[in-house]
XYZ file of C-alpha atoms in Angstrom:
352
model
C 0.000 0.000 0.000
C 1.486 3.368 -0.639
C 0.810 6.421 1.403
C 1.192 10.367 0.431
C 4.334 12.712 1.654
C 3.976 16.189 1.848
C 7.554 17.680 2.515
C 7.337 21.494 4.177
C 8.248 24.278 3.209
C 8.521 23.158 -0.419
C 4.288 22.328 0.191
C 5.127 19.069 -2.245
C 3.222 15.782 -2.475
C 4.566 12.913 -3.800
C 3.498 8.794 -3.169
C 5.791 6.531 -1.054
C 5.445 2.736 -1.454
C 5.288 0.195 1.372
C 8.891 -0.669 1.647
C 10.271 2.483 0.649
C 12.331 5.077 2.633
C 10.962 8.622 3.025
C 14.853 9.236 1.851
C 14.598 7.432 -1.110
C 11.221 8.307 -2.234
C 12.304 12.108 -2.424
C 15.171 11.201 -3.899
C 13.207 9.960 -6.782
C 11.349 12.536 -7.022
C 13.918 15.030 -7.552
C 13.681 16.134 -3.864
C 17.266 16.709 -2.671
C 17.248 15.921 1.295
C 20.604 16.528 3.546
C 21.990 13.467 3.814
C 25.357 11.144 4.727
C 25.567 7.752 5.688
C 22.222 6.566 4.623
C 22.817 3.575 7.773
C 21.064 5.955 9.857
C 23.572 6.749 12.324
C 24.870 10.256 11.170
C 21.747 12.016 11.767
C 22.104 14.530 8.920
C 18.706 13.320 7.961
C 16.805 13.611 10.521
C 13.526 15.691 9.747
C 10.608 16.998 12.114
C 6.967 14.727 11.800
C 4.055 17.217 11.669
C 1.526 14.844 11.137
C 0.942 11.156 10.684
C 2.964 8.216 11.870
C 6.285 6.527 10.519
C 8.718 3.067 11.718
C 11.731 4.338 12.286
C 13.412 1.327 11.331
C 17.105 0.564 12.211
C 18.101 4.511 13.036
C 20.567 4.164 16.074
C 19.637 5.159 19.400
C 22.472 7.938 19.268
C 21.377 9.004 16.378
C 17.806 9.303 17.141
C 17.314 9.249 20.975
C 14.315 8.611 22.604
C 13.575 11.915 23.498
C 13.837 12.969 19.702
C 11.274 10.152 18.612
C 8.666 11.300 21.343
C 8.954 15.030 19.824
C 8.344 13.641 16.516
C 11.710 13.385 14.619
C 12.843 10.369 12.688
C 15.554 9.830 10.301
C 14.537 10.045 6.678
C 16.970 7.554 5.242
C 15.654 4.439 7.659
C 11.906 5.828 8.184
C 8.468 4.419 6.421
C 5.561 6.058 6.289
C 2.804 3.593 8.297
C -0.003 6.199 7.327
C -0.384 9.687 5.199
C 2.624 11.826 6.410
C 3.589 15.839 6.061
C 7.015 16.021 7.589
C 9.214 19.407 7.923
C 12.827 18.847 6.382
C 15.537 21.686 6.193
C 16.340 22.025 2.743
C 18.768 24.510 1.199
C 18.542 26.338 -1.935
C 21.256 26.304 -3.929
C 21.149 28.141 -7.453
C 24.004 26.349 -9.291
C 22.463 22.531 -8.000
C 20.174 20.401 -10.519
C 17.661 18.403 -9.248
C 18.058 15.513 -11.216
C 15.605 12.630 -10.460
C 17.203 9.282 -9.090
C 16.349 6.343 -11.366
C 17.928 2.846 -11.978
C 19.877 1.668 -14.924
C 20.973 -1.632 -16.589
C 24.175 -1.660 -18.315
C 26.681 -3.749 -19.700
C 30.658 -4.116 -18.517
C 32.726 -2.744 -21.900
C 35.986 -2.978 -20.566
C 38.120 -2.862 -16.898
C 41.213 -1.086 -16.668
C 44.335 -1.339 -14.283
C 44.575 1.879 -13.256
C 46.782 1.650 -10.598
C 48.099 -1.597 -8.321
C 44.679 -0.805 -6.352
C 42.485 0.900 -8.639
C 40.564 -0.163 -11.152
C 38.423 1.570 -14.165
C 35.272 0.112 -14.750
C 33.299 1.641 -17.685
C 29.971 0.697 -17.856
C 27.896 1.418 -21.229
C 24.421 1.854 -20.275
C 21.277 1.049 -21.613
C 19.957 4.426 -21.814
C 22.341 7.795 -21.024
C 22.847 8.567 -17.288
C 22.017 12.705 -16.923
C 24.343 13.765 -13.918
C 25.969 16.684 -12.462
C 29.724 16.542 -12.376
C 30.528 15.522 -9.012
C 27.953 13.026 -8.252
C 27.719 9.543 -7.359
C 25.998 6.466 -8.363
C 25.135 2.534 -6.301
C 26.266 -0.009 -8.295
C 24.590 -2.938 -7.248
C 27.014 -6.287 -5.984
C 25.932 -9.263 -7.798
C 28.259 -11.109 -5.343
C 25.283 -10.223 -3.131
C 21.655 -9.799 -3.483
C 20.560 -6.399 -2.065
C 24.170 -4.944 -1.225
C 25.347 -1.846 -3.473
C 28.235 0.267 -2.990
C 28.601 4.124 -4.069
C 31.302 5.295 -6.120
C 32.252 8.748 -8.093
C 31.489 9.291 -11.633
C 34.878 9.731 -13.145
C 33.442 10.895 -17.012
C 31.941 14.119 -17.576
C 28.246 14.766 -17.998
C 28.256 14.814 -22.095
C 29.584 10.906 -21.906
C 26.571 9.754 -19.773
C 26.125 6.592 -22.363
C 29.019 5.170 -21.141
C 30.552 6.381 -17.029
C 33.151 5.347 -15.884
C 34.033 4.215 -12.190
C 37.722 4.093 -10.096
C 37.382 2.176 -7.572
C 40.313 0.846 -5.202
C 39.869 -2.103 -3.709
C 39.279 -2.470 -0.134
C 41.506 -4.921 1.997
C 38.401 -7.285 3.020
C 35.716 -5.730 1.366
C 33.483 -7.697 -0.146
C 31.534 -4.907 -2.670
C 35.128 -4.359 -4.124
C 36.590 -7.453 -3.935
C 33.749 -8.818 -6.568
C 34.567 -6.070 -8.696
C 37.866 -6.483 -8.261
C 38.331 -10.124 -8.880
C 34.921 -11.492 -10.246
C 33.605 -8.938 -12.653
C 34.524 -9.317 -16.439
C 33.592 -7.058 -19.545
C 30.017 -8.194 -21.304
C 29.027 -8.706 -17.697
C 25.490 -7.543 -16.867
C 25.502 -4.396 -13.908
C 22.275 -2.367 -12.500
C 23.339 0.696 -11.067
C 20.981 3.578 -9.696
C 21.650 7.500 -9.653
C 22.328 9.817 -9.641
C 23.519 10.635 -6.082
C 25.438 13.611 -4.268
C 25.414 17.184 -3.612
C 29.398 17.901 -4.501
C 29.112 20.403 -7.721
C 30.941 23.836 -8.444
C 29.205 26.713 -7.408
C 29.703 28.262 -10.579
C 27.550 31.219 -9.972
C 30.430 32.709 -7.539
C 32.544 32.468 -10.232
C 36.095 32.277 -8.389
C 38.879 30.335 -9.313
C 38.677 26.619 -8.221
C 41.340 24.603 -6.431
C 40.065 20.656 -6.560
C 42.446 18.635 -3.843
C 42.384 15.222 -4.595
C 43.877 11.737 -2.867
C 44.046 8.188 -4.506
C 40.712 7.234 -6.142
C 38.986 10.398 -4.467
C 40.624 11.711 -8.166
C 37.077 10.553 -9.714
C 34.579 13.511 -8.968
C 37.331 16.787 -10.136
C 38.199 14.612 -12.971
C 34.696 14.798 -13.644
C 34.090 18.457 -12.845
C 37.324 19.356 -14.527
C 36.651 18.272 -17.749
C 33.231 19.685 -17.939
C 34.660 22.837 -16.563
C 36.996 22.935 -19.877
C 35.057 21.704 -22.131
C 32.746 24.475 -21.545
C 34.957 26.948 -20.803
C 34.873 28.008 -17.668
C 36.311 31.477 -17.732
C 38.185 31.354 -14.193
C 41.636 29.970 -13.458
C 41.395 26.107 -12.043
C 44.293 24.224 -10.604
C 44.479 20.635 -9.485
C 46.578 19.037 -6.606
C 46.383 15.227 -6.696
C 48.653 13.810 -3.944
C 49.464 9.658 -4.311
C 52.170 7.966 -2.362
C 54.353 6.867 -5.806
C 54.427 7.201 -9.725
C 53.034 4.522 -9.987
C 49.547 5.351 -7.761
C 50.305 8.411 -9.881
C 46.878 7.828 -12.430
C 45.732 9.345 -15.245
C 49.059 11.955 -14.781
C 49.814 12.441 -19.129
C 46.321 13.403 -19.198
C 46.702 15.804 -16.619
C 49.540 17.253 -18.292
C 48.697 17.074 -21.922
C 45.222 18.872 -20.214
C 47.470 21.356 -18.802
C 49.414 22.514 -22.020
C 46.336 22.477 -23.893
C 44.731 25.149 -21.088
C 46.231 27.641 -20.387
C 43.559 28.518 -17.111
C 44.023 25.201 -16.329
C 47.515 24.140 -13.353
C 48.109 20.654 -12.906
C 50.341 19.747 -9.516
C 51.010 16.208 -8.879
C 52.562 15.264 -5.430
C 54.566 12.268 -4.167
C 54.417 11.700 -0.503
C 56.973 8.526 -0.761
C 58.678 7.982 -4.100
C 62.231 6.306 -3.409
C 64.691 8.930 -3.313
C 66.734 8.189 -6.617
C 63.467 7.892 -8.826
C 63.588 10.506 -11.825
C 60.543 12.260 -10.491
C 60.208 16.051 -10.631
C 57.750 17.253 -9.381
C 56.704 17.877 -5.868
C 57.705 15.577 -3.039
C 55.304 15.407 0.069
C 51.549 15.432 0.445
C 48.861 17.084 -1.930
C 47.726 20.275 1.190
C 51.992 20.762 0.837
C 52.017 21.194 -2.814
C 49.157 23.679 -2.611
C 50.411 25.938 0.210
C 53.641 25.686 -2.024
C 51.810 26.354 -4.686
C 49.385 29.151 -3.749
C 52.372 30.392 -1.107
C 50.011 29.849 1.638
C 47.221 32.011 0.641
C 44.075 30.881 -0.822
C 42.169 33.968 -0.453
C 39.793 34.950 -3.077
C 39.145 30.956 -4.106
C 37.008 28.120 -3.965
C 38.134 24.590 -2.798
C 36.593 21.044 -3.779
C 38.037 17.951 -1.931
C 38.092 14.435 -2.351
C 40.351 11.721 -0.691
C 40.707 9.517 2.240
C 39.404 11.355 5.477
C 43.088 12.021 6.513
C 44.090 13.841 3.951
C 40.501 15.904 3.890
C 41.102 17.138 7.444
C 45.318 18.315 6.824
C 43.548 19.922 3.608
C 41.216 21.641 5.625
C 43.516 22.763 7.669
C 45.967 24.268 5.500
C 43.363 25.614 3.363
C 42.707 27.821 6.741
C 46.026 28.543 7.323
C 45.903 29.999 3.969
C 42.949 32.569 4.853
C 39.911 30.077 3.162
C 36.972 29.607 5.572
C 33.871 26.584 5.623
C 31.738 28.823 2.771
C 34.219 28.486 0.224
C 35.698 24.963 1.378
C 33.423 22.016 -0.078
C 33.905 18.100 0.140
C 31.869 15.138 0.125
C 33.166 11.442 2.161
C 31.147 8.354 1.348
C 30.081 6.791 4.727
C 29.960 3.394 5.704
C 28.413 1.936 8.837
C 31.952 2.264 10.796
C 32.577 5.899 9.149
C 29.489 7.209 10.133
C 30.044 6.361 13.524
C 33.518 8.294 13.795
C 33.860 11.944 15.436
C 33.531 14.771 12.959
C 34.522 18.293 13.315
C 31.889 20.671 14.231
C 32.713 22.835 11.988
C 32.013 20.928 9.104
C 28.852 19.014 10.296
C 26.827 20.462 6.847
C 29.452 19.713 4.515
């Protein structure tokens, strides 16, 4: 049986079914709600009930305490509706963000790529074009599994959207990349579903951009990059991709061919532990190094994008400070498992 949402202030009604989440419905409909970990421990869901009744499903008591639940909150990515619901959600406008429906696709496996010794391209040619927003995310189902999926970064930009492509690094013990990994093959069938995220460039601000990248966290500002250029963006963009070796090193000629080709466009590739007689170049140390080398400390007047493991988001943070660049003009986006979503984050980047 499906029930009606009404989601205040935007005074929209839209039809939920039975074993649907409230997060997932709006989704669907092209309702963007704040969001994280989707395992309903982060909270960043959580919206106010005004009227009717919901299950709150498996949202953790930390989360979603007891005295929360009796004032009418739930968690929008674990609750279903158990009758007609209106429900109060705190939604930002933002004028450079598409709402873009979330549908599923059926694709087929064209060809896997060894990227790196622990990344791999998959590109995926799908059924019927993917529309996304550079930046965003998709779940890719795990056939290894029945009802598992696992989100990862769409590494093409938005004009190849027949065919995406996906680099994904495997995870020591993890079983969604471990079957892609190992098991998957090109001609194999894959259903994904998308797309996902609220990492884009605020293009109306129209600064210069600084993407910060680590390891596969390259995907989304490859993404965003090559849109960027191949529409022209008219503001100066410069990316710092940090890796531990040339050989972790991916997708560097592109980079650099990218580079000579636009002029706007700065490239600077760090090694944080090449072997000291390698023929490498360029800069030695970690990717938040290069750029305060780079920008000599001062980022005023910019806009940063970041994507990498969580330790290398926080050091980039932090120098980004240093450098005079506060939270409005510092975006990032971390995927959250179950364990990540239960770690401390800082306060001052709860929204992002």
């Amino acid at each position: 049986m499906a029930y009606a949402l009404t989601i205040e202030p935007l005074g929209q009604t839209l039809e939920v079914e039975d074993d649907q989440t409230v997060l997932d419905a709006c989704l669907r409909a092209g309702i963007w709600l704040p969001h994280a970990c989707c395992h309903g421990l982060c909270a960043t869901c959580k919206v106010q009930v005004v009227d009717g009744e919901v299950d709150h499903g498996e949202a953790s008591d930390f989360a979603l305490m007891d005295f929360e639940r009796d004032e009418g909150k739930t968690l929008a990515c674990c609750a279903r509706l158990q009758s007609d619901v209106t429900i109060e959600a705190d939604i930002d406008e933002e004028p450079d963000a598409r709402n873009i429906p979330v549908e599923d696709f059926h694709g087929t496996v064209t060809r896997i790529e060894q990227l790196t010794p622990t990344i791999k391209g998959l590109f995926v040619e799908l059924d019927r074009p993917l529309d996304f927003q550079a930046g965003q995310y998709i779940n890719l189902d795990i056939g290894a599994e029945p009802g598992m999926s696992r989100a990862f970064s769409l590494a093409n930009a938005p004009s190849n959207g027949n065919e995406v492509e996906l680099n994904i690094r495997i995870v020591p013990g993890g079983r969604g990349t471990t079957w892609i990994h190992e098991s998957l093959k090109a001609g194999d069938r894959v259903k994904l579903s998308g797309p996902y995220g609220r990492f884009f460039v605020r293009e109306s601000a129209a600064r210069p951009l600084i993407f910060m990248a680590g390891g596969s966290g390259l995907s989304s500002p490859r993404s965003m990059i090559l849109d960027l250029l191949a529409r022209g963006y008219a503001q100066p963009i410069t990316l710092v991709y940090g890796a531990r070796n040339r050989a972790e090193l991916y997708y560097h000629d592109d980079f650099v061919a990218l580079a000579a080709a636009h002029p706007a466009f700065s490239y600077v590739p760090a090694l944080s532990d090449e072997p000291a007689g390698s023929d490498w170049d360029g800069f030695r140390g970690f990717a938040h190094e290069a750029a305060l080398a780079h920008f000599r400390e001062d980022f005023r007047g910019h806009q940063a994008y970041l994507c990498g493991p969580p330790v290398m988001i926080d050091a980039c943070i932090n120098a980004l400070m240093q450098g005079r660049l506060f939270e409005r003009d510092i975006h990032t986006e971390k995927f959250f498992s179950a364990a990540d979503a239960q770690q401390v984050r800082s306060p001052l980047f709860r929204k992002i």
